[in-house]
Short mmCIF file of C-alpha atoms in Angstrom, two decimals:
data_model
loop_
_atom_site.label_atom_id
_atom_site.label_comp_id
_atom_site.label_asym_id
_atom_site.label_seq_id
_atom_site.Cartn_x
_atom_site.Cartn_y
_atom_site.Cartn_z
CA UNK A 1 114.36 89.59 125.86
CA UNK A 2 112.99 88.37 122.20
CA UNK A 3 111.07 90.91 120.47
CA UNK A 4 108.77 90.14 117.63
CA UNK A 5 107.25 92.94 115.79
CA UNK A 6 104.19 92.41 113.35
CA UNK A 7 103.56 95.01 110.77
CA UNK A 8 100.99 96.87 109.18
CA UNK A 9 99.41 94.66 106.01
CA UNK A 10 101.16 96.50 102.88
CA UNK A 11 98.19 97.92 101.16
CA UNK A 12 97.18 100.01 104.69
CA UNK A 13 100.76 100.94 104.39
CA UNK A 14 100.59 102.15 100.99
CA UNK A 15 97.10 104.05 101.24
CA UNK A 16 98.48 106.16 104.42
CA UNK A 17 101.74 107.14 102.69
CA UNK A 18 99.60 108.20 99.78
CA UNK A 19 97.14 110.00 102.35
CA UNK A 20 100.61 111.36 104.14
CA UNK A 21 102.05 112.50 100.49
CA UNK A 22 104.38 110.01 101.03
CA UNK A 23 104.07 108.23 97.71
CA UNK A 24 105.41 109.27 94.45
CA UNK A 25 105.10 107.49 91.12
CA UNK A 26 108.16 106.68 89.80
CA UNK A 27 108.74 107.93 85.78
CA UNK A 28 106.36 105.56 83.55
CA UNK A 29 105.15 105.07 80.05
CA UNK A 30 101.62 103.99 80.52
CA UNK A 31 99.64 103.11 77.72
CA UNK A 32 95.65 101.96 78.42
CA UNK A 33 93.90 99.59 75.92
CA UNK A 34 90.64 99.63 76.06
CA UNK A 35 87.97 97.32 74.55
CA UNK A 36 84.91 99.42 72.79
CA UNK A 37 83.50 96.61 70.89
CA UNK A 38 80.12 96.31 70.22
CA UNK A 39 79.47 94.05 73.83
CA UNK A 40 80.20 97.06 75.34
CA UNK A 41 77.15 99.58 75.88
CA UNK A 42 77.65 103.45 75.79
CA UNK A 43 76.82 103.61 79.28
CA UNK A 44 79.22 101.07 80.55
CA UNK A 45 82.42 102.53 78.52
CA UNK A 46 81.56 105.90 80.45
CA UNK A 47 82.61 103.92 83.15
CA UNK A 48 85.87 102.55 82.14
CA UNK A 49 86.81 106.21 80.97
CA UNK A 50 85.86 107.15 84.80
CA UNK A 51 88.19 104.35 85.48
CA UNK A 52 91.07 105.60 83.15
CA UNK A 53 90.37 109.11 84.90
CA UNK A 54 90.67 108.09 88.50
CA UNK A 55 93.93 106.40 87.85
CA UNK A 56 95.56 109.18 86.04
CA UNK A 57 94.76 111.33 88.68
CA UNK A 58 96.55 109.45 91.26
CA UNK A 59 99.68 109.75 89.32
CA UNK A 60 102.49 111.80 89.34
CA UNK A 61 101.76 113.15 85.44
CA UNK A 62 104.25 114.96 83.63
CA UNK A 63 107.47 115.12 81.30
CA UNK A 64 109.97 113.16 83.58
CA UNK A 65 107.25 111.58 85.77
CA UNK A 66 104.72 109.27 83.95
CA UNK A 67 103.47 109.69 80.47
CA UNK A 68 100.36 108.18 79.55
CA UNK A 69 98.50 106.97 76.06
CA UNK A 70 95.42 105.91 75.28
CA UNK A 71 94.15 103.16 72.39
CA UNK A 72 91.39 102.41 72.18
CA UNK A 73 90.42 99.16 69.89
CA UNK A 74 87.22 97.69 68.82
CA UNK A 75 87.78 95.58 65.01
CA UNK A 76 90.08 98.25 64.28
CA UNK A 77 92.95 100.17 66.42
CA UNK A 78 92.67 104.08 67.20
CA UNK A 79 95.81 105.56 68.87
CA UNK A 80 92.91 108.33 71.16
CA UNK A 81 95.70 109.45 73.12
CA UNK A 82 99.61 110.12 72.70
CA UNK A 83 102.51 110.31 75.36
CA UNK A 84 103.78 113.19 73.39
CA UNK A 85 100.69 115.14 73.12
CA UNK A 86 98.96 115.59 76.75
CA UNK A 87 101.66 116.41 79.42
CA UNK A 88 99.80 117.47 82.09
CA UNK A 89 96.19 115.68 84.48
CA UNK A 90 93.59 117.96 83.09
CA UNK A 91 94.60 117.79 79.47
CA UNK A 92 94.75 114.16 79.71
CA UNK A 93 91.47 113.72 81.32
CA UNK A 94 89.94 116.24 79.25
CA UNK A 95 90.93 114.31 76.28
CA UNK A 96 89.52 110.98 78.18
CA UNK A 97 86.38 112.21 78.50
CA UNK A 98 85.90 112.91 74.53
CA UNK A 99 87.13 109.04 73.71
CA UNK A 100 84.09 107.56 71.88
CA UNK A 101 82.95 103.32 71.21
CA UNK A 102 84.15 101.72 68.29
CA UNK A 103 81.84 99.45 67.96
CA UNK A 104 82.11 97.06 66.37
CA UNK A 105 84.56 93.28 67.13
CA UNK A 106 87.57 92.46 69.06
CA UNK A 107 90.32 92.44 67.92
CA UNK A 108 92.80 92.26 71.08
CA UNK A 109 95.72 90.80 69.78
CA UNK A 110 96.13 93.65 67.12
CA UNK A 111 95.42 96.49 69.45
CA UNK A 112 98.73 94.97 71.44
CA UNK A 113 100.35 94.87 67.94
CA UNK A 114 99.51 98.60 67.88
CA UNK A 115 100.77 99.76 71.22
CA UNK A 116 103.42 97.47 70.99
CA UNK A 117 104.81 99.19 67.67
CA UNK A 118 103.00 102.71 68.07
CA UNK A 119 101.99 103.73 71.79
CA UNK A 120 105.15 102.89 72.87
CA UNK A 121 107.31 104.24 70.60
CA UNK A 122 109.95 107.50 70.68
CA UNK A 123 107.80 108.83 67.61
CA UNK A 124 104.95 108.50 70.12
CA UNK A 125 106.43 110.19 73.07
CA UNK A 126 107.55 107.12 74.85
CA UNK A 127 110.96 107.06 76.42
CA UNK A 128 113.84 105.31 75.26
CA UNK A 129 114.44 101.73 76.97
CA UNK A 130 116.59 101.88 80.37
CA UNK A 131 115.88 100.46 83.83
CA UNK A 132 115.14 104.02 85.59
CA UNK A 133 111.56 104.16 83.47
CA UNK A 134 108.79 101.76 83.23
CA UNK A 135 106.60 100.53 80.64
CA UNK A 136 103.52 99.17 81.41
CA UNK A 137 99.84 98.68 79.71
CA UNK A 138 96.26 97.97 81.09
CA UNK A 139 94.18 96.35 79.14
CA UNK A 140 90.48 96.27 79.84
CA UNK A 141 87.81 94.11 77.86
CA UNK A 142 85.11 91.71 78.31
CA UNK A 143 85.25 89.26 75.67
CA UNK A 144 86.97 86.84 73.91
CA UNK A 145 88.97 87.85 71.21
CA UNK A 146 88.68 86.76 67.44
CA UNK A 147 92.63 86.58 66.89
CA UNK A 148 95.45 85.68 68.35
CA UNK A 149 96.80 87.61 71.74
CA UNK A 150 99.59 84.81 73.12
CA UNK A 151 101.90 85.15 70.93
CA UNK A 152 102.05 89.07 70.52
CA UNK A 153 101.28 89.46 74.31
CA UNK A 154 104.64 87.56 74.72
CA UNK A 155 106.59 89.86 72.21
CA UNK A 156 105.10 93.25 74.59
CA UNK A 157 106.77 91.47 77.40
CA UNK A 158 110.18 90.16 75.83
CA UNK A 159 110.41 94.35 74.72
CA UNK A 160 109.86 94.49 78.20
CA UNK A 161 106.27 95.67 78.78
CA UNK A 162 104.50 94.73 82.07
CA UNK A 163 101.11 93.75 80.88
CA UNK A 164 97.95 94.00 83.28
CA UNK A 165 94.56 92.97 82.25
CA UNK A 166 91.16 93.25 83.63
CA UNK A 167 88.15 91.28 82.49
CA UNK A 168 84.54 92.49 83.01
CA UNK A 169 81.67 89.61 83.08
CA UNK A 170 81.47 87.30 80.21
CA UNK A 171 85.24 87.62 79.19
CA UNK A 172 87.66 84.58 78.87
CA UNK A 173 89.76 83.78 81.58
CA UNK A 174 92.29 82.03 79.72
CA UNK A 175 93.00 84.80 77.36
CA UNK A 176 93.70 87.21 80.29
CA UNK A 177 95.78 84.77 82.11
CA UNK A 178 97.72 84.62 77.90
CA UNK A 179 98.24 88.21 78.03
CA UNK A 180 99.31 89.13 81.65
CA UNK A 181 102.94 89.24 83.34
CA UNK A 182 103.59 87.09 85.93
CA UNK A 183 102.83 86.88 88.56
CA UNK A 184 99.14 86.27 87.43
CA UNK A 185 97.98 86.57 90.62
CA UNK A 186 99.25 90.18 90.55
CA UNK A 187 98.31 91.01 86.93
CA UNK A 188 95.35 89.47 86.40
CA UNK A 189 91.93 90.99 87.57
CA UNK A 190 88.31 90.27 87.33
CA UNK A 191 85.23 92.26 87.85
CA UNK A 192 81.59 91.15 87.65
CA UNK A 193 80.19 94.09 85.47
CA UNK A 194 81.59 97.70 84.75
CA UNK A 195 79.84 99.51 87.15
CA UNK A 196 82.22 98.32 90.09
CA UNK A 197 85.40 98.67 87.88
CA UNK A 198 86.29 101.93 90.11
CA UNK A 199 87.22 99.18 93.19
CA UNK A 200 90.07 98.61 91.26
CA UNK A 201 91.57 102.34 91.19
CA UNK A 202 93.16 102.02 94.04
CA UNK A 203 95.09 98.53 93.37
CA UNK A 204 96.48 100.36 90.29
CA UNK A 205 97.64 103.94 92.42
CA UNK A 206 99.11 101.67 94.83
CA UNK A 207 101.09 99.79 92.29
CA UNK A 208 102.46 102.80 90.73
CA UNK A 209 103.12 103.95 93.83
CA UNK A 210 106.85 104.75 95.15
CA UNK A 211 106.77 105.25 99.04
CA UNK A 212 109.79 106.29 101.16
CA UNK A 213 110.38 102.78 102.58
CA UNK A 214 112.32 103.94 105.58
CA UNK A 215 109.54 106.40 106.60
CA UNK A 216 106.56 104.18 106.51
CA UNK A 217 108.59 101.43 107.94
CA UNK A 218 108.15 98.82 105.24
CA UNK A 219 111.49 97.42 105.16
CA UNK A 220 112.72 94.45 107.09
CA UNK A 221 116.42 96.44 108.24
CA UNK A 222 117.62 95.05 111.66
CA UNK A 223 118.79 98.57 113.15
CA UNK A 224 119.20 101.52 110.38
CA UNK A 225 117.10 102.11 107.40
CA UNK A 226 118.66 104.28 104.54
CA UNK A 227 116.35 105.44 101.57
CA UNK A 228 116.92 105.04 98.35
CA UNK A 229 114.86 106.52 95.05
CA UNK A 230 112.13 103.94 95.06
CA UNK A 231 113.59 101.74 97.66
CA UNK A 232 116.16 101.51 100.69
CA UNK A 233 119.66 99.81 102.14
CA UNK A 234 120.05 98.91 105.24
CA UNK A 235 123.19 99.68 107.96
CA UNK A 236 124.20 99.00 111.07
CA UNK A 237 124.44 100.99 114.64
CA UNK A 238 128.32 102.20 115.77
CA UNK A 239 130.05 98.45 116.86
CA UNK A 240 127.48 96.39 115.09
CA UNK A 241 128.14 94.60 111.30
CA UNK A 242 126.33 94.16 108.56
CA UNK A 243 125.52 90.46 108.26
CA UNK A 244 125.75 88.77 104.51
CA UNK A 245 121.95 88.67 104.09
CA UNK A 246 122.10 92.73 103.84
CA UNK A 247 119.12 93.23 106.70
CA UNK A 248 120.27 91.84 109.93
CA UNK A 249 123.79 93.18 112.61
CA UNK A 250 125.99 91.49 114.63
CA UNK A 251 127.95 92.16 117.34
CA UNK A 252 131.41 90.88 118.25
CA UNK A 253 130.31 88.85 121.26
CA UNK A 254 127.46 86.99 119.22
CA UNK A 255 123.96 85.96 119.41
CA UNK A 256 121.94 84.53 122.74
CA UNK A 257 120.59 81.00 122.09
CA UNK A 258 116.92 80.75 121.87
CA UNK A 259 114.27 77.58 121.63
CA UNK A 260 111.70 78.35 119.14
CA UNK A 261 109.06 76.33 118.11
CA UNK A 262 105.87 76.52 115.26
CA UNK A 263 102.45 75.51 116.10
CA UNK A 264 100.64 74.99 112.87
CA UNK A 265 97.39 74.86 112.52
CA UNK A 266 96.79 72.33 109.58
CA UNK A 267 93.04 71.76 109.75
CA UNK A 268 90.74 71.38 106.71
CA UNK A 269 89.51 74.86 106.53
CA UNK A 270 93.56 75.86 105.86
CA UNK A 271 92.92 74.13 102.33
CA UNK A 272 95.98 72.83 100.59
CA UNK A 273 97.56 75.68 98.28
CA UNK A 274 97.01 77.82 101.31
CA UNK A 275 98.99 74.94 103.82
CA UNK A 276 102.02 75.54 101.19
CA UNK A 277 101.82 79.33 101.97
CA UNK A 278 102.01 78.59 105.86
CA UNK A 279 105.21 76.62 104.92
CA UNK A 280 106.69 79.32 102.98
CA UNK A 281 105.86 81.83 105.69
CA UNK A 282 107.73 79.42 108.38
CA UNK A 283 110.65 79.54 106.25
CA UNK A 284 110.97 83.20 106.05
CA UNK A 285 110.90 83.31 109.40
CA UNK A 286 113.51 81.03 109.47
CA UNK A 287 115.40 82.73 107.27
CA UNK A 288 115.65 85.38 109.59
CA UNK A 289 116.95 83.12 113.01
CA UNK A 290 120.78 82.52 113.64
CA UNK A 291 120.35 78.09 113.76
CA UNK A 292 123.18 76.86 114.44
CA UNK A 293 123.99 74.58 117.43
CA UNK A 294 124.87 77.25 119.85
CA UNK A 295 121.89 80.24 118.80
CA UNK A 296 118.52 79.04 117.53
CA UNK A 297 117.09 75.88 117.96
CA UNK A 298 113.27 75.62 115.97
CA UNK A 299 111.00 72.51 116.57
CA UNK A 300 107.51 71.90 114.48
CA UNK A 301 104.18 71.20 115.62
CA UNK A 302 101.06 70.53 113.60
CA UNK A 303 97.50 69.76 114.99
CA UNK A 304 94.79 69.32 113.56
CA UNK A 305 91.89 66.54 115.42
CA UNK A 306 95.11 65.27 116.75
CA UNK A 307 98.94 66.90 117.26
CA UNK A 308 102.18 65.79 115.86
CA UNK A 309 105.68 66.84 116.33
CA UNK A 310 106.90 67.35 112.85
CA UNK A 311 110.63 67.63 114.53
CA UNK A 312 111.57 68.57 117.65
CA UNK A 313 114.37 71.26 118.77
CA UNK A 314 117.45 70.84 117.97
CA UNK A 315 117.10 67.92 115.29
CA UNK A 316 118.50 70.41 112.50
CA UNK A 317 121.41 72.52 113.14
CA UNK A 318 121.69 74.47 109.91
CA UNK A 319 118.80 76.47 107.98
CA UNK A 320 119.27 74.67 104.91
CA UNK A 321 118.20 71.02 106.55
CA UNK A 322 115.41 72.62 108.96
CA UNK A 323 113.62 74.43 105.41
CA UNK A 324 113.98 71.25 103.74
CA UNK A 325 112.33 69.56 106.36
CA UNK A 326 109.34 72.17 106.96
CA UNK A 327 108.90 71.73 103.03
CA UNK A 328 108.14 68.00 103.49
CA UNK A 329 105.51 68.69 106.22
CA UNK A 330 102.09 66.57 105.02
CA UNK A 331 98.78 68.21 105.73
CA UNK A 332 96.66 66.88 108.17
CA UNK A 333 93.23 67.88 106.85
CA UNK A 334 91.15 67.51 110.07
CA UNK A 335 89.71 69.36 112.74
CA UNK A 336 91.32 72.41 114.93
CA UNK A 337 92.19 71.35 118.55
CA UNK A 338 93.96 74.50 119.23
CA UNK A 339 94.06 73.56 123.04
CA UNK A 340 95.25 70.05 122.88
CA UNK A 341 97.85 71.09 120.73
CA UNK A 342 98.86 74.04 123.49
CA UNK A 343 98.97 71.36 126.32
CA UNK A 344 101.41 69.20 123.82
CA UNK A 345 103.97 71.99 123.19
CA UNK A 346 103.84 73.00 126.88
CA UNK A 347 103.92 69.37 128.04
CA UNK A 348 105.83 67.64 125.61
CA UNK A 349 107.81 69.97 123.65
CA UNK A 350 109.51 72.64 125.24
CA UNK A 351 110.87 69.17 127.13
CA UNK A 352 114.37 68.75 127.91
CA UNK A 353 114.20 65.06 126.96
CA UNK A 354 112.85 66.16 123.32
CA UNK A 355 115.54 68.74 123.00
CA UNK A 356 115.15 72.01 124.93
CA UNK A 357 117.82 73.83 126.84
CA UNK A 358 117.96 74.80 130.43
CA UNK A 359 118.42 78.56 130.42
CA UNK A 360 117.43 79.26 127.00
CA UNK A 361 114.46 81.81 125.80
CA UNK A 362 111.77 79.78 125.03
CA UNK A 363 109.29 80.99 122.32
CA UNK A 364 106.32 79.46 120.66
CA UNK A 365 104.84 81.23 117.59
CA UNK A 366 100.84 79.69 117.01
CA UNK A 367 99.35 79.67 113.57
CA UNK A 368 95.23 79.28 113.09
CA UNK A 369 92.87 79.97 110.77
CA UNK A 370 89.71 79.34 112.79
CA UNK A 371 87.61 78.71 116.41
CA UNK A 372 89.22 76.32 117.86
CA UNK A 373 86.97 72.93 118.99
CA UNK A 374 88.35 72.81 122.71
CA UNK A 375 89.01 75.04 125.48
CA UNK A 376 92.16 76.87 125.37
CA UNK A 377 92.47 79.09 128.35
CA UNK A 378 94.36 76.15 130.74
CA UNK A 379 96.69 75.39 128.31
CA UNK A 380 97.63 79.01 127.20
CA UNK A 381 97.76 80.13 131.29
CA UNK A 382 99.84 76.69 131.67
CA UNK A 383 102.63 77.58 128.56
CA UNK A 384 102.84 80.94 129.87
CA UNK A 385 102.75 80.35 133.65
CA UNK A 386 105.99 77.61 132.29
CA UNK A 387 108.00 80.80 130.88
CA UNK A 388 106.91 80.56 127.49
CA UNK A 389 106.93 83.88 125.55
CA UNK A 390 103.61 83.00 123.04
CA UNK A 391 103.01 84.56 119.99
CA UNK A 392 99.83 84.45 118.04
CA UNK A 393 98.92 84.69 114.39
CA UNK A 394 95.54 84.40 112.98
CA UNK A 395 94.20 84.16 108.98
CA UNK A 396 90.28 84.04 107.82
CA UNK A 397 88.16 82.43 110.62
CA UNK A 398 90.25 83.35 113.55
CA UNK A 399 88.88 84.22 116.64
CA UNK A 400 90.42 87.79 118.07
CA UNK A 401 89.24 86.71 121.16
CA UNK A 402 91.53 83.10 121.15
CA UNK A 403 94.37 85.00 119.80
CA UNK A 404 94.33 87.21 123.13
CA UNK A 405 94.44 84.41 124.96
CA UNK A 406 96.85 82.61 123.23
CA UNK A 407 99.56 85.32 123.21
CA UNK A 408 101.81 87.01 125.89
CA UNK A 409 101.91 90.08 127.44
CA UNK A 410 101.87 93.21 126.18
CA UNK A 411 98.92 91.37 123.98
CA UNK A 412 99.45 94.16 121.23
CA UNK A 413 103.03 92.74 120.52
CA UNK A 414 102.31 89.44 120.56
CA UNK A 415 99.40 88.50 118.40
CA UNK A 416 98.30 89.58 114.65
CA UNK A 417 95.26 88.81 112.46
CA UNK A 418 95.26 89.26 108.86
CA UNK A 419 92.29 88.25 106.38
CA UNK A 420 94.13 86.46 103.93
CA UNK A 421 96.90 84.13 103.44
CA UNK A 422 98.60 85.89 100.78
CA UNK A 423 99.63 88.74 103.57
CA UNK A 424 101.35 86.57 105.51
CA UNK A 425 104.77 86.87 103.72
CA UNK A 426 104.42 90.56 104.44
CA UNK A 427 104.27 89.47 108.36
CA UNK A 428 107.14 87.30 108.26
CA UNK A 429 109.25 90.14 106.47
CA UNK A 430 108.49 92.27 109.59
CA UNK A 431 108.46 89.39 111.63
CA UNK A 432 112.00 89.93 113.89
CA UNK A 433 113.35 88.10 116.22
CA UNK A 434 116.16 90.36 118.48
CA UNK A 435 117.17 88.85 121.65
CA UNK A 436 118.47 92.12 122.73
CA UNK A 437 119.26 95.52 122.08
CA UNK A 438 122.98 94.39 123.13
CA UNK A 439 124.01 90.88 122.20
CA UNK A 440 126.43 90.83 124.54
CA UNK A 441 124.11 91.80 127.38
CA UNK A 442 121.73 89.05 126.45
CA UNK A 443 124.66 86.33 126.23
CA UNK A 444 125.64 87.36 129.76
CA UNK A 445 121.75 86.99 130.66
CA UNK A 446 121.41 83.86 129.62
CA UNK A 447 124.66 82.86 131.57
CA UNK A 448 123.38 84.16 134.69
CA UNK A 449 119.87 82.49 134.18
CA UNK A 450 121.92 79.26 133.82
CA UNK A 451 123.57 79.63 137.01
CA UNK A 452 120.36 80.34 138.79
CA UNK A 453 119.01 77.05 137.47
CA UNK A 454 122.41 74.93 137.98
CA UNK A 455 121.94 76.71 141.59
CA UNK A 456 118.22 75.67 142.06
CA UNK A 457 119.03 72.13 140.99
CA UNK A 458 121.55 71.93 142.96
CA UNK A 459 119.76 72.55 146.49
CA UNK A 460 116.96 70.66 145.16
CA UNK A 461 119.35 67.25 145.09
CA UNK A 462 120.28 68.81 148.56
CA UNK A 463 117.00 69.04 149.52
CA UNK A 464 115.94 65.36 148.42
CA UNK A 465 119.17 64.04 150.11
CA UNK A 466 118.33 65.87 153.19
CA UNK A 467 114.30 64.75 153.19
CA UNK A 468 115.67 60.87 152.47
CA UNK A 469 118.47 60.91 155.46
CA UNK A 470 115.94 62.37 157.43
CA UNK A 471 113.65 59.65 156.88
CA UNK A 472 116.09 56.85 157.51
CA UNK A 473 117.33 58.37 160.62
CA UNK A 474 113.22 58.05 161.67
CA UNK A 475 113.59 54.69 160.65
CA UNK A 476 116.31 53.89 162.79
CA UNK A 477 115.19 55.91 166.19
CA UNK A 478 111.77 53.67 166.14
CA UNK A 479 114.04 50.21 165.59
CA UNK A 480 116.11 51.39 168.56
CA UNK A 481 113.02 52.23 170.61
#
C-alpha cells in the first residue's frame, strides 16, 4: 500500500494557474534597463519595447501591486519611465511605445548606478525597503560594456535588488554572469538575436507570478495544505501530528517498514554535472522516507555496461549516513543495460541474504535517460511477477515505451518523463511515499503478511520432511523385499 505520486513539471503548473486566474503578482518595484546603443538597430529595439510590453501586461500593475520604471541607457542614462508617474497597463505601455535609441556607447555599469540611486528611489515612486515588496531589474543588452558593471552590480544586490539580465547575440557572457543574482542559472538568459526575445515573456510572467499553492497542488504537504499570501503551511488530519520537517504526519502507532531500492542509470549520455543532479534528487527522496532500523530500509544500484550495488538494504540505518553515502557514488560512464540491471535487483537485491525483509513492501524506483541496449520485458515481468511495486522515471532520451514496461500497474502512477534534469527536484518534492492512509492499518498488514509467510515456510519444511521420510520409507520396503 505505497503510493508515489509524480507531479506536474512547475512551469505547466504555473502557465495553467495563470490561464485559471490563479496567479497574482505579488507587490514589486520593477525597473527595466535597456541597452539602445548604437549596435542596436531601430528595428530590433522595437522589439525589446514589444518585449517590455508583453511583460507588463502579464502583471498585476498598480499602486499596491507592482510599479514599474523604465531607463533606458546608451553612453548616457535617461530615466524614460517613473514608478511614480504611470500607475496603470495602458499608460505604461503607451509610454513604452514612445521610448526612442540613444545611440550611441554602452555604458552599463552607469545605467545600474542610475537605477540604483534614481529608479529605485522614494523620490522616484519606489517603495520603501521591507520584505512584503520586491525589487527587481531586467537588464537587456548585447554588448560588452566600456566600464565597469561588477562592482556596482554587487552594490544593486547588497541594497537588495534581484538583478536579471538577458544578452542578445554578440554580448559578453562574463559580464552577464557579473551582473546577475544567483542563482545564474535562474538569472541569466541568452538569446540568439532580438527577434525571438518574446520566448522569454513568459519565463519572466511566471517568475512574477504568485499562485495559490494549495490549489494548483504545488506543495509537498503530507495530508492538509493551508494557503498563505504567496505561499502555504502545511497540517495534519484529526489524530495525526505534524512531524519536525513541517510537511509530513504521524500517527501514534507509527510507520510500516518498507525495502526501497534506486536503480540508477549512470551511462555516458547522463554526463557528469547532470549524474550530481540524479544524486541530489535521490537524496530528496530520501529526505522524505522514515530510515531507521524498523521503517525504511534504501539499497543503491547503478548500471551502466555492467551493474553494481552501491549498498545494499539495510547497510545505513539513519538518513544522515545513507546521503553521505549516495554523495560518494562514482559515475560509471558506460553503456545503458537497463535489463541486466532489472534481472540484478530482482535476482540479487531484493535478496534476503543482501538485506531484505520477509514481509516488507518492496519498492524499486528506476532512473534512465535513454534506450536501453538489451531487452527488458523478462526482467520487468520477472521483478513484478516477484512482488515488486516498480516505479519508473525517465530524462532526455528515454523511451515512453520502456518506461511502460518498466513500471507497475496503474502505469499512470508509476512512471514519469521529464525533458530535463533540472525538473527532477520538482519530482522528488512531489515524490511521496505513504504506506497507508492509516499507519496503523498498514503496521497490522504487514503483521499479517508476516504470518502468512512464517505459515508458508512452515508447511514447506513440513512438506520437505514429509517428501524425505517418504522416500526413506521406499528405501526400506525394497531392502525388505
Amino acid at each position: 500500500c505505497m503510493c508515489v505520486f509524480f507531479p506536474t513539471p512547475l512551469n505547466t503548473l504555473i502557465q495553467i494557474t495563470v490561464l485559471a486566474g490563479l496567479c497574482k503578482t505579488r507587490p514589486t518595484d520593477l525597473v527595466f534597463i535597456v541597452d539602445s546603443s548604437r549596435s542596436v538597430r531601430p528595428s530590433e529595439f522595437e522589439q525589446v519595447k514589444v518585449f517590455l510590453t508583453n511583460v507588463i501586461n502579464g502583471l498585476n500593475v498598480g499602486p499596491n501591486a507592482t510599479r514599474v520604471g523604465v531607463v533606458n541607457y546608451a553612453s548616457r542614462v535617461k530615466n524614460e519611465v517613473s514608478m511614480k508617474t504611470h500607475r496603470t497597463k495602458i499608460a505604461l505601455v503607451k509610454a513604452v511605445s514612445k521610448i526612442e535609441p540613444l545611440s550611441t556607447g554602452t555604458m552599463t555599469g552607469s545605467a545600474i548606478q542610475f537605477a540604483l540611486n534614481v529608479a529605485f528611489s522614494e523620490a522616484e515612486g519606489a517603495r520603501a525597503k521591507s520584505p512584503d515588496v520586491s525589487k527587481v531589474a531586467i537588464i537587456v543588452t548585447d554588448g560588452r560594456p566600456q566600464d565597469n558593471v561588477k562592482d556596482v552590480a554587487q552594490r544593486a544586490r547588497d541594497a537588495g535588488i534581484e538583478i536579471f539580465s538577458i544578452g542578445v547575440g554578440r554580448v559578453d557572457m562574463t559580464t552577464l554572469r557579473q551582473m546577475a543574482s544567483e542563482p545564474l542559472d535562474d538569472h541569466v538568459d541568452y538569446v540568439e538575436s532580438y527577434s525571438v526575445i518574446e520566448k522569454l515573456t513568459k519565463k519572466f510572467q511566471e517568475a512574477f507570478c504568485v499562485s495559490d499553492l494549495c490549489a494548483t497542488g504545488d506543495h509537498d504537504c503530507q495530508q492538509v495544505c493551508i494557503s498563505t499570501p504567496g505561499s502555504y503551511k502545511c497540517a495534519c488530519k484529526d489524530g495525526f501530528t505534524l512531524n519536525n520537517d513541517g510537511r509530513t504526519c504521524s500517527a501514534p502507532c507509527g510507520n510500516a517498514a518498507i525495502d526501497a531500492v534506486f536503480v540508477i542509470d549512470g551511462s555516458k549520455s547522463v554526463r557528469p554535472e547532470n549524474f550530481e543532479l540524479v544524486k541530489k534528487w535521490i537524496n530528496q527522496i530520501i529526505d522524505k522516507l522514515e530510515v531507521s532500523e524498523k521503517n525504511a530500509h534504501v539499497g543503491l544500484v547503478q548500471y551502466s555496461s555492467t551493474v553494481k550495488t552501491e549498498f545494499p538494504l539495510g547497510q545505513y540505518n539513519n538518513k544522515k549516513a545513507l546521503k553521505e553515502a549516495v554523495k560518494k557514488m562514482d559515475y560509471m560512464e558506460r553503456g545503458t543495460m537497463t535489463g541486466l540491471a532489472l534481472h540484478h535487483t530482482a535476482d540479487n537485491v531484493f535478496n534476503i541474504a543482501q538485506g531484505a525483509r520477509p514481509g516488507v513492501q518492496k519498492v524499486a524506483i528506476v532512473f534512465t535517460d535513454g534506450r536501453s541496449q538489451d531487452y527488458i520485458g523478462d526482467a520487468a515481468k520477472k521483478a513484478k511477477n516477484l512482488g515488486l511495486e516498480m516505479y519508473a522515471v525517465g530524462v532526455g532520451n528515454a523511451l515512453e515505451s520502456e518506461l511502460k514496461q518498466i513500471a507497475s500497474e496503474p502505469i499512470g502512477d508509476h512512471y514519469f518523463y521529464t525533458a530535463d534534469f533540472k525538473a527532477m527536484s520538482e519530482i522528488a518534492k512531489k515524490l511521496q511515499i505513504n504506506k497507508c492512509e492509516d499507519p496503523c492499518e498498514c503496521d497490522s498488514l504487514v503483521k499479517f503478511q508476516k504470518k502468512v509467510e512464517d505459515a508458508l515456510q512452515a508447511l514447506n519444511k513440513k512438506y520437505i520432511l514429509y517428501e524425505s521420510m517418504s522416500k526413506r520409507i521406499a528405501l526400506l520396503e525394497n531392502k525388505i523385499v
